[in-house]
CSV table of C-alpha atoms in Angstrom, one decimal:
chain,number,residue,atom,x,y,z
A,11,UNK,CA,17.4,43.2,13.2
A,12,UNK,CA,20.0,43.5,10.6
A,13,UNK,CA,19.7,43.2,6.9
A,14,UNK,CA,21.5,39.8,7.0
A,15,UNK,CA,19.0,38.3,9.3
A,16,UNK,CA,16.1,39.9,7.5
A,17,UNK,CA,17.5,38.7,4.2
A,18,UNK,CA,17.4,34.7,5.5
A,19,UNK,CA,13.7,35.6,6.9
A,20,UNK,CA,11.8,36.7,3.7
A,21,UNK,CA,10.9,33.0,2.8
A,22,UNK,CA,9.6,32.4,6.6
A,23,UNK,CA,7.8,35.8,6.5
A,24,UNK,CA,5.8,35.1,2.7
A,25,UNK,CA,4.6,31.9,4.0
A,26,UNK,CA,3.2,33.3,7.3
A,27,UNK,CA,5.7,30.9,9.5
A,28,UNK,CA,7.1,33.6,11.0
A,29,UNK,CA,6.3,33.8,15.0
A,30,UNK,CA,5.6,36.6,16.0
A,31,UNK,CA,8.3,38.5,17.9
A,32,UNK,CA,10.9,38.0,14.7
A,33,UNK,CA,7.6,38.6,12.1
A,34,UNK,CA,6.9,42.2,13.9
A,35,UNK,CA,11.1,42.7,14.0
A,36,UNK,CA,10.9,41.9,10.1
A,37,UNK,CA,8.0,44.2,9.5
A,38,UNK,CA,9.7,46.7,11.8
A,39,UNK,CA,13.1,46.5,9.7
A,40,UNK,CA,11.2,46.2,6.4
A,41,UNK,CA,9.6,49.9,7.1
A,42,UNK,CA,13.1,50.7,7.8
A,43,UNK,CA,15.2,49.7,5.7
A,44,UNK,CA,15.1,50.7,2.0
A,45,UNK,CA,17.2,48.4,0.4
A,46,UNK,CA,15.9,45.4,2.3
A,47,UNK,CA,12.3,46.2,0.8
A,48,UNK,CA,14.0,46.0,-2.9
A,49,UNK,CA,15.0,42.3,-1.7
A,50,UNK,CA,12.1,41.5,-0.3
A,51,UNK,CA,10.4,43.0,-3.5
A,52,UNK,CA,12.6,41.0,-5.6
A,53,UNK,CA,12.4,37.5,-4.0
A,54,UNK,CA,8.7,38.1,-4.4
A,55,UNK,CA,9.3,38.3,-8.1
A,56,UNK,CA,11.6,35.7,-8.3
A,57,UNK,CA,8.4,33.1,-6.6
A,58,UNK,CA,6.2,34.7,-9.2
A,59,UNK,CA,8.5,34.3,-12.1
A,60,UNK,CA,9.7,30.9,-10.9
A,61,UNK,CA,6.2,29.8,-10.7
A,62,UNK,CA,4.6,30.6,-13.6
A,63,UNK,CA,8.1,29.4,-15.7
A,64,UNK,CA,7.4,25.9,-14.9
A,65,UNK,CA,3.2,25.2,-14.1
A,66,UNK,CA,2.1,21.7,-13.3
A,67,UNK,CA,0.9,19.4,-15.9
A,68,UNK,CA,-1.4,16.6,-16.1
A,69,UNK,CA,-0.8,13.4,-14.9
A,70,UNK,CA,-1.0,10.5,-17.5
A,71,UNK,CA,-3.0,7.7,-16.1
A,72,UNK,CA,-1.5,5.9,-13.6
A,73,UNK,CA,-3.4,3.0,-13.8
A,74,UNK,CA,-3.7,2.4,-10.1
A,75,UNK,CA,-7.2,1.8,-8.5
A,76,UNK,CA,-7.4,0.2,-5.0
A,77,UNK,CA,-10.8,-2.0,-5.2
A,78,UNK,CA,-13.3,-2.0,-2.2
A,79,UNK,CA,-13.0,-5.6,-0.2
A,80,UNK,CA,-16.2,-7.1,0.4
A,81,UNK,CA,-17.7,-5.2,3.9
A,82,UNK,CA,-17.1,-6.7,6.9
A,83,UNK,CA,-19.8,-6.6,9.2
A,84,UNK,CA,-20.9,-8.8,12.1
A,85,UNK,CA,-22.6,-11.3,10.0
A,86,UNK,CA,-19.5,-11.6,8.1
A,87,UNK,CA,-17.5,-12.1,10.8
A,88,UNK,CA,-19.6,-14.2,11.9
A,89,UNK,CA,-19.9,-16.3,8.9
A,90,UNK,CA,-16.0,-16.5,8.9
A,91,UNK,CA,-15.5,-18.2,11.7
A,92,UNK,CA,-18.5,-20.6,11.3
A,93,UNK,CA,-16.7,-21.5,8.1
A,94,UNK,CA,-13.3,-22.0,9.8
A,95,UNK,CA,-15.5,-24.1,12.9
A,96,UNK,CA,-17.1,-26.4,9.7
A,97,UNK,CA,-13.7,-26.9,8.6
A,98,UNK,CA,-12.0,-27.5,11.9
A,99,UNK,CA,-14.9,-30.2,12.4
A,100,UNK,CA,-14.6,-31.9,9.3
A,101,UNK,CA,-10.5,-32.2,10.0
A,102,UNK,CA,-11.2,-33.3,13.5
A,103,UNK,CA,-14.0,-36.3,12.2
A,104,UNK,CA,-11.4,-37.4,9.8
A,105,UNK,CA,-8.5,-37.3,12.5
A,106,UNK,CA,-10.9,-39.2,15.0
A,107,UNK,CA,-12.2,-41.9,12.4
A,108,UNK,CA,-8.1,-42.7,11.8
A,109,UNK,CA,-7.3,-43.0,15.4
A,110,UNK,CA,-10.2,-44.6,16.7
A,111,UNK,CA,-10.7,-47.1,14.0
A,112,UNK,CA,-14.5,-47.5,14.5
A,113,UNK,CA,-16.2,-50.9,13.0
A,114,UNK,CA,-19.3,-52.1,12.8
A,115,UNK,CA,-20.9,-55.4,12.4
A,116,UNK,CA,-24.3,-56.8,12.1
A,117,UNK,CA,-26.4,-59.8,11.6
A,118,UNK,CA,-29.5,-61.3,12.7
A,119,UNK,CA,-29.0,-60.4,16.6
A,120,UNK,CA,-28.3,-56.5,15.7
A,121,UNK,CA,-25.8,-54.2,15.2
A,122,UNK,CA,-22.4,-54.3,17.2
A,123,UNK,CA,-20.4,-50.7,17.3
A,124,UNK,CA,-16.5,-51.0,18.6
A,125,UNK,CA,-13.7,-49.2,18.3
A,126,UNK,CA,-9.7,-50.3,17.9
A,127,UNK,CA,-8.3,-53.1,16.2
A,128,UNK,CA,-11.2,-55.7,15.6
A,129,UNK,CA,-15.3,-55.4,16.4
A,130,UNK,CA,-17.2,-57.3,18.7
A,131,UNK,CA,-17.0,-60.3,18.3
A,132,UNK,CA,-14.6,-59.9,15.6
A,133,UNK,CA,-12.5,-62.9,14.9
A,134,UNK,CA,-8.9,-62.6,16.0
A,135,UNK,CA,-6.7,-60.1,13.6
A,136,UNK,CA,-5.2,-62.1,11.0
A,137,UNK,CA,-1.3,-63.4,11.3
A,138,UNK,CA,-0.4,-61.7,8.6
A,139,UNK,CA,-0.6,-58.6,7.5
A,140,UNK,CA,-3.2,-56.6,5.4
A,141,UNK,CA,-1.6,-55.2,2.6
A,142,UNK,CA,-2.7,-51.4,1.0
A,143,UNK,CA,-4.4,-52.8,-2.2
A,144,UNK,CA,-6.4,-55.5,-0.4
A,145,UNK,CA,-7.5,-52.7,2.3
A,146,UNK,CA,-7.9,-50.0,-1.0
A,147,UNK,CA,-10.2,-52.6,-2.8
A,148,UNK,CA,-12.1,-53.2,-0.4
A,149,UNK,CA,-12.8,-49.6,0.6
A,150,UNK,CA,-13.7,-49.3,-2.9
A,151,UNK,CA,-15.9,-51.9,-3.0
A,152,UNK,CA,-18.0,-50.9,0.3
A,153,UNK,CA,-18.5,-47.7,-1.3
A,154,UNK,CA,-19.4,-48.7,-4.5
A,155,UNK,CA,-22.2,-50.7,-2.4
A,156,UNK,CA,-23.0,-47.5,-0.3
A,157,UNK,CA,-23.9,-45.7,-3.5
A,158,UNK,CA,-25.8,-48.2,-5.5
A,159,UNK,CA,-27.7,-48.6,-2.2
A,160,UNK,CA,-27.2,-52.4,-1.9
A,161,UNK,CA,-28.3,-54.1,1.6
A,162,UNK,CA,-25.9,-55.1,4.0
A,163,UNK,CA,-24.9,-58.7,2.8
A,164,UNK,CA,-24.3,-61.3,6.2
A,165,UNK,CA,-20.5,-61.0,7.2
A,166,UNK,CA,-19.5,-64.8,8.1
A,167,UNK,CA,-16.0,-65.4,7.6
A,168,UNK,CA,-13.1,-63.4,8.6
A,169,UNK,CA,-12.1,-61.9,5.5
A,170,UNK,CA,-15.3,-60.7,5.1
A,171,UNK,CA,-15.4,-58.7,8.8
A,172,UNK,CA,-12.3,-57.6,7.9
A,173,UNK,CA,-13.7,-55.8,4.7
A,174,UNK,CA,-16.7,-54.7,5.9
A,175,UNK,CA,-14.7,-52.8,9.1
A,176,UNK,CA,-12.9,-51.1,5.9
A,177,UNK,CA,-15.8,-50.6,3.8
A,178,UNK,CA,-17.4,-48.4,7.0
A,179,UNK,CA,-14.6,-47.0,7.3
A,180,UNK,CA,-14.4,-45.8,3.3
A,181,UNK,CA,-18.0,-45.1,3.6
A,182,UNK,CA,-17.8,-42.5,6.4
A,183,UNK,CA,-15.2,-40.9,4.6
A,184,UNK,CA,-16.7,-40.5,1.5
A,185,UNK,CA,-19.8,-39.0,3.2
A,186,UNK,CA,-17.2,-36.6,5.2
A,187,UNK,CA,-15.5,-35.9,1.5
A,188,UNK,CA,-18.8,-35.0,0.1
A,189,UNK,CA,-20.1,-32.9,3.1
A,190,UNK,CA,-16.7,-31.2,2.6
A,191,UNK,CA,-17.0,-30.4,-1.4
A,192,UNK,CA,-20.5,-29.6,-0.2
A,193,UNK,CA,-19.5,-27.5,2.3
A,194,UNK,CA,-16.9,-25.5,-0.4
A,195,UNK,CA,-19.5,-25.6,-2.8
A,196,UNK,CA,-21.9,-23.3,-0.2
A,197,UNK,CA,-18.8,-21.4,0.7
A,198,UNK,CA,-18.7,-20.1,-2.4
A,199,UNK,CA,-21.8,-19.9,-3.9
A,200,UNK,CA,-22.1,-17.0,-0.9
A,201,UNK,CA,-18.9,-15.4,-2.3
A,202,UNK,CA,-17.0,-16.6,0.3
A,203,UNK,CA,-13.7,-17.8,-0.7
A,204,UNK,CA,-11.4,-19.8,0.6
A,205,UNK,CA,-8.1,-17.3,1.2
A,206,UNK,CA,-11.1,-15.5,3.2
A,207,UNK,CA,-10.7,-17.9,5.8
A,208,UNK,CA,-7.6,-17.5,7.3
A,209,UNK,CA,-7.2,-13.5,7.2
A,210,UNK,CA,-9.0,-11.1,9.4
A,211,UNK,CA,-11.9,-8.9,8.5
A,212,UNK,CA,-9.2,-5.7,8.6
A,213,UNK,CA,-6.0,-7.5,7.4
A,214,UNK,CA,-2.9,-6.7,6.1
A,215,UNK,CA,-3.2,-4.3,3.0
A,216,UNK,CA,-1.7,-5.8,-0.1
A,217,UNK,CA,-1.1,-4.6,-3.4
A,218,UNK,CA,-1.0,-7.5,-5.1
A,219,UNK,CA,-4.7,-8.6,-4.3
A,220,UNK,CA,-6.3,-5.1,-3.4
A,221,UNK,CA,-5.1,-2.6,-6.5
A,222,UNK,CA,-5.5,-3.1,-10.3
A,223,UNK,CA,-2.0,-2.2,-11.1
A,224,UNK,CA,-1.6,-1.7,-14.5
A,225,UNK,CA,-0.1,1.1,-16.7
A,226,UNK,CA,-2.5,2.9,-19.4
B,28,UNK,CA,-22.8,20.0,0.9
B,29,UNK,CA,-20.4,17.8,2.9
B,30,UNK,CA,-16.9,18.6,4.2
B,31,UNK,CA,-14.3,16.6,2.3
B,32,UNK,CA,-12.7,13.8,4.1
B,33,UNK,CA,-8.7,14.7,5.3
B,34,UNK,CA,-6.1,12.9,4.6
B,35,UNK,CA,-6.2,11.6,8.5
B,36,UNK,CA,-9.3,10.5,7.9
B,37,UNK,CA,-9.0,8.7,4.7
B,38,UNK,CA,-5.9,7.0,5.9
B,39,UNK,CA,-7.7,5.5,9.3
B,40,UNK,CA,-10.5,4.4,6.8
B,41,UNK,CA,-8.5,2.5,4.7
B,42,UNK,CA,-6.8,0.7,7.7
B,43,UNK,CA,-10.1,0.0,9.2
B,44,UNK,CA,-10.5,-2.2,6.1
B,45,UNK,CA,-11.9,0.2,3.6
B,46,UNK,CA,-9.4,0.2,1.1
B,47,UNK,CA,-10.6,2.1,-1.6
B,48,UNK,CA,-10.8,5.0,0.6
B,49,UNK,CA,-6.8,5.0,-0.7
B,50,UNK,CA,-8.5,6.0,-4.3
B,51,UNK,CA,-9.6,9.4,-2.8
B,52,UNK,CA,-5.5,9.9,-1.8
B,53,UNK,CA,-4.0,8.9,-4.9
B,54,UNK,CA,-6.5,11.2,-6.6
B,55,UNK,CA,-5.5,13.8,-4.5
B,56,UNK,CA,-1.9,13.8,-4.1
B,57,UNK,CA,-0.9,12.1,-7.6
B,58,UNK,CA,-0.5,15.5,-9.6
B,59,UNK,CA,1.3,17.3,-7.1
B,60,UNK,CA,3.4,14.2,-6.2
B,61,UNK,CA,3.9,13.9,-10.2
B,62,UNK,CA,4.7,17.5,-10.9
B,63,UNK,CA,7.5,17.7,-8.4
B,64,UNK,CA,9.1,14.4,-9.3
B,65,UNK,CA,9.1,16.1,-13.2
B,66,UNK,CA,10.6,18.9,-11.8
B,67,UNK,CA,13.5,17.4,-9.4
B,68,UNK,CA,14.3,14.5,-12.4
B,69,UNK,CA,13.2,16.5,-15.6
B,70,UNK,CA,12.2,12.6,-17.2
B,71,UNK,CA,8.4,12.2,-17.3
B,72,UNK,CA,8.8,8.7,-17.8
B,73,UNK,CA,10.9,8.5,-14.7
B,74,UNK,CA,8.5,10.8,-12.3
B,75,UNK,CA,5.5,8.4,-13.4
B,76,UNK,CA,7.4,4.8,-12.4
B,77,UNK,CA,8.7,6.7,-8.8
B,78,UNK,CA,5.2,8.2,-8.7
B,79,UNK,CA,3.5,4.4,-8.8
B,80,UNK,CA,6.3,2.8,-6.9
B,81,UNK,CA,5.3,5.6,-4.2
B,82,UNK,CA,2.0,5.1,-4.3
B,83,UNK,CA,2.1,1.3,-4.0
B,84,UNK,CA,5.3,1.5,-1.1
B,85,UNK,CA,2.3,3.8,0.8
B,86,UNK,CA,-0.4,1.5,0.8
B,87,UNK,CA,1.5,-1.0,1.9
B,88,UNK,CA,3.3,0.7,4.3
B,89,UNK,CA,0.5,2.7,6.0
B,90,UNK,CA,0.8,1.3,9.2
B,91,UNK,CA,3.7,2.6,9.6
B,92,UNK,CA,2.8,6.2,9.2
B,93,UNK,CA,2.0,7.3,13.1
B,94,UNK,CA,0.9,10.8,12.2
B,95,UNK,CA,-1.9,10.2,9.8
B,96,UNK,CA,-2.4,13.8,9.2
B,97,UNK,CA,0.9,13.9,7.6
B,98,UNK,CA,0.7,11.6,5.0
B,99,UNK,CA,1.4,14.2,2.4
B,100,UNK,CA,5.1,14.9,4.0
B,101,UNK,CA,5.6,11.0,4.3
B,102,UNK,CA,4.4,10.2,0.8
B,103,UNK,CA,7.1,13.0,-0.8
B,104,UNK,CA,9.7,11.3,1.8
B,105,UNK,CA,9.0,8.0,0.1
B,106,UNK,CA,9.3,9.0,-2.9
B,107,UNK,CA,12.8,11.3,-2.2
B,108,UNK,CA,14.1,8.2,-0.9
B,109,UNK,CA,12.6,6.1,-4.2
B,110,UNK,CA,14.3,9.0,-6.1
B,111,UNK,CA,18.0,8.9,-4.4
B,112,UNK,CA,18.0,4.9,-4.0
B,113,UNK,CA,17.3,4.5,-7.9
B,114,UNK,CA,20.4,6.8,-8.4
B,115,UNK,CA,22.5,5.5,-6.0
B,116,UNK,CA,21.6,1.8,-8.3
B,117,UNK,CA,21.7,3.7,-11.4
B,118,UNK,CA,25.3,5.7,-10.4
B,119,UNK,CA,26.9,3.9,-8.0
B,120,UNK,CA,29.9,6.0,-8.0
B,121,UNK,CA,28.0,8.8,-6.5
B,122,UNK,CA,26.5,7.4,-3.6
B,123,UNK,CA,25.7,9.1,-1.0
B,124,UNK,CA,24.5,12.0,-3.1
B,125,UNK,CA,21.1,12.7,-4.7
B,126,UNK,CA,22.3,13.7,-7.8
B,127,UNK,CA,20.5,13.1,-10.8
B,128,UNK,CA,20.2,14.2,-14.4
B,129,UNK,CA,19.5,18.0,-14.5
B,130,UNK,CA,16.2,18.4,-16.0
B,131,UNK,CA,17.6,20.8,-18.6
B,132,UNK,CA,16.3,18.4,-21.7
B,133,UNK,CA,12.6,18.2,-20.2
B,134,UNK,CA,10.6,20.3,-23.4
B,135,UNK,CA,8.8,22.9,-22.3
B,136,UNK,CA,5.1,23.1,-23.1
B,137,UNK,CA,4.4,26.7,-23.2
B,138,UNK,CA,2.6,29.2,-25.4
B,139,UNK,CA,3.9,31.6,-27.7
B,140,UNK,CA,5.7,34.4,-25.5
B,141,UNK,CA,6.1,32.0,-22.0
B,142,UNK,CA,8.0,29.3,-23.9
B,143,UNK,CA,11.2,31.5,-22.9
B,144,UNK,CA,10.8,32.2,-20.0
B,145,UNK,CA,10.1,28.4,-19.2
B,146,UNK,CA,13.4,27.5,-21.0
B,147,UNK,CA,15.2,29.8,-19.0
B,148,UNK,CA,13.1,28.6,-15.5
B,149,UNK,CA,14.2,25.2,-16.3
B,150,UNK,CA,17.5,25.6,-17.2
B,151,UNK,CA,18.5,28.1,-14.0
B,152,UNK,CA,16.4,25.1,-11.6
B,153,UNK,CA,18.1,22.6,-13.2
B,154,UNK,CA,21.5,24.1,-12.3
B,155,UNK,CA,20.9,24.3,-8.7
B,156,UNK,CA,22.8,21.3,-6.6
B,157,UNK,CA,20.0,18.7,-5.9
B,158,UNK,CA,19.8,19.1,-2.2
B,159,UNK,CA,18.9,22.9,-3.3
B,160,UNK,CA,16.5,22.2,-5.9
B,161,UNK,CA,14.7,19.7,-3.9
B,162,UNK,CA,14.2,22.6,-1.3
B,163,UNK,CA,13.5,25.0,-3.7
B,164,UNK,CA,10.2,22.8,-5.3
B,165,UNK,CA,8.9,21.6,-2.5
B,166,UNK,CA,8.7,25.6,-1.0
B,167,UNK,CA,7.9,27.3,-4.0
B,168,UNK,CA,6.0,24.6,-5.7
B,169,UNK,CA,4.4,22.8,-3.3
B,170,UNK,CA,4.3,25.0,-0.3
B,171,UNK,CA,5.6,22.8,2.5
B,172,UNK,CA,6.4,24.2,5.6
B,173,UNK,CA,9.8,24.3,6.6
B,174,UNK,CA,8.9,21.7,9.2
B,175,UNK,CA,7.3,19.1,6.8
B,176,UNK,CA,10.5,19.9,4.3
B,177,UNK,CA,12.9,19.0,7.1
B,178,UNK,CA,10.7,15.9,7.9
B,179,UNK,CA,10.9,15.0,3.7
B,180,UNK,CA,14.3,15.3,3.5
B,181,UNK,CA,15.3,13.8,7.1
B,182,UNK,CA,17.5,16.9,7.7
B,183,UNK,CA,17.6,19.9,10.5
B,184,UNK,CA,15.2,23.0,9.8
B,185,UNK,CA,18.4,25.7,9.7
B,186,UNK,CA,19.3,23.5,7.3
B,187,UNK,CA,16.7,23.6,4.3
B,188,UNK,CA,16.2,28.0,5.1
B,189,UNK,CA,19.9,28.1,4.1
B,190,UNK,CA,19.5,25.6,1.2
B,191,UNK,CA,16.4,27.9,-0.2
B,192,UNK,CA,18.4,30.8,0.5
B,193,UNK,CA,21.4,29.7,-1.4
B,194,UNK,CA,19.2,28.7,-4.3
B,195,UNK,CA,17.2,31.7,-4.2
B,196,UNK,CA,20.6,33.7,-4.4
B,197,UNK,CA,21.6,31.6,-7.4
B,198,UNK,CA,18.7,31.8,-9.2
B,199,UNK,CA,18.5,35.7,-8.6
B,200,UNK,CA,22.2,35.9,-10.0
B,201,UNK,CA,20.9,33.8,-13.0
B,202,UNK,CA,17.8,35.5,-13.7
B,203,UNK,CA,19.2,38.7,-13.3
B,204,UNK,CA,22.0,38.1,-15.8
């Protein structure tokens, strides 16, 4: 080895990264070699001096703290997607009660269920046609009955079968709105929000929601 | 007593979803991490913002890091790369360069008796090119191998032994005069 090579090898050698044919080479040319001992001497020093010239300080706060997510295990999982099925359910009633247009009708004889355009029995669909407000009032009528609990008055003339089709119609989706606020209101109350829905039990990692950021 | 966790370990519990396991990284890497951006800026204010950007650019970018034992090479790359790309915003005339302020005006902090010899550490550092003094605090300071160095600064092994040489020449010359 010459005193180049062993000179561009001292910082392998101190920190043991050596292999081992060059490091016994080194060690062979170090017992050797006089003057390449006095550099090897120095640079050792020079780490020493270098080192204790500039020591590491304390780090101010950073401020940055990563906060646990709630624990995922099975029941949690589980509980996810039974939340995502309820909701999925409740979409798919309120999808199905707009296409299918369900109406009911009673009197004396019994109860008549149908679905489409008209009820059993129905009189003919009227000429013209049934404007938003009528069709608004009259959902808000049927459920202001629904919730005062009033009896099913007799439907006799058209108008009327038209407004009670509605008013089922408003009724059944105030009961789905209220088993959907209810269904929120349990959601939560087990501390299960609704941005948990739609990730999955390990997903993405972000700052914004997972680490307190803030400087001290 | 229980073997502390390793960096591997910490990093595939916190993508198996338990994120504070991240804490236990921050708390160990934050110091060294700090200490060298001090060193390689000489602006404390500065070493802390790259220091938090790094931390926060890790945890979001953990997926990406396909040898989880090396996390403490990949966090100093991140934060070299925080280091030259603020530079390169803050200079834009010397792109392509890492070149930064020499930390000549960071204060030393020293007893009676050392506070020379930390001006003088300071000053001789802080007159080393950058792509010399970034070799020179990681080896010295940190004690990367020349591997992980290579892998920090995304450049061939030969190259980073003759930077440390170079600066360990320079610094000689200095220290001696």
């Amino acid at each position: 080895m010459k005193c180049d090579q062993f000179r561009e090898q001292i910082a392998e050698r101190l920190a043991g990264e050596l292999a081992e044919p060059q490091a016994h080479e080194f060690d062979a040319h170090e017992q050797a070699c006089a003057a390449c001992r006095v550099a090897l001497s120095e640079w050792q020093r020079l780490e020493g001096w270098l080192r204790a010239g500039w020591p590491s300080e304390d780090v101010p706060p950073m401020g940055l703290i990563v906060s646990p997510r709630a624990s995922h295990t099975w029941f949690d999982t589980t509980r996810v997607w039974f939340a995502r099925a309820s909701t999925a359910l409740v979409v798919a009633s309120l999808v199905a009660l707009v296409l299918l247009r369900p109406s009911v009708e009673w009197d004396r004889t019994g109860v008549r269920l149908a679905f489409g355009p008209g009820g059993p029995g129905a009189e003919p669909a009227p000429a013209a046609a049934v404007t938003q407000q009528q069709v608004e009032a009259w959902v808000q009528a049927a459920v202001n009955k629904a919730m005062t609990q009033q009896a099913p008055a007799l439907v006799t003339t058209r108008e009327g079968a038209e407004a009670a089709r509605w008013g089922q119609v408003g009724v059944q989706l105030k009961i789905l709105e209220q088993s959907q606020a209810f269904l929120w209101q349990q959601l939560q109350q087990q501390g299960l929000y609704l941005e948990s829905l739609w990730r999955e039990p390990a997903g993405r990692l972000e700052p914004a929601r997972d680490i307190r950021y803030q400087r001290q | 007593m229980t073997e502390p966790e390793t960096d591997k370990q910490l990093v595939e519990e916190v993508l198996r979803g338990r994120t504070e396991a991240f804490n236990l990284l921050v708390w160990r890497w934050q110091r060294p991490l700090y200490n060298f951006l001090v060193r390689f800026t000489g602006e404390r204010e500065q070493a802390l913002d790259i220091c938090q950007e790094t931390f926060l650019r890790a945890y979001t970018r953990l997926r990406d890091l396909r040898e989880q034992g090396k996390f403490a090479s990949w966090l100093f790359r991140i934060a070299v790369n925080l280091y030259r790309s603020e530079q390169r915003s803050r200079h834009p005339m010397a792109a392509g360069s890492a070149d930064g302020t020499p930390p000549e005006t960071l204060q030393a902090s020293a007893p009676a008796g050392g506070r020379e010899t930390q001006l003088t550490v300071r000053a001789l550092v802080a007159r080393l090119p950058p792509e010399q003094r970034e070799v020179l605090l990681l080896k010295v300071y940190h004690g990367f191998r020349f591997q992980e160095i290579a892998s920090i600064l995304d450049c061939p092994v030969s190259t980073v032994k003759s930077r440390l040489y170079k600066a360990f020449e320079q610094l000689r010359a200095g220290w001696e005069s």
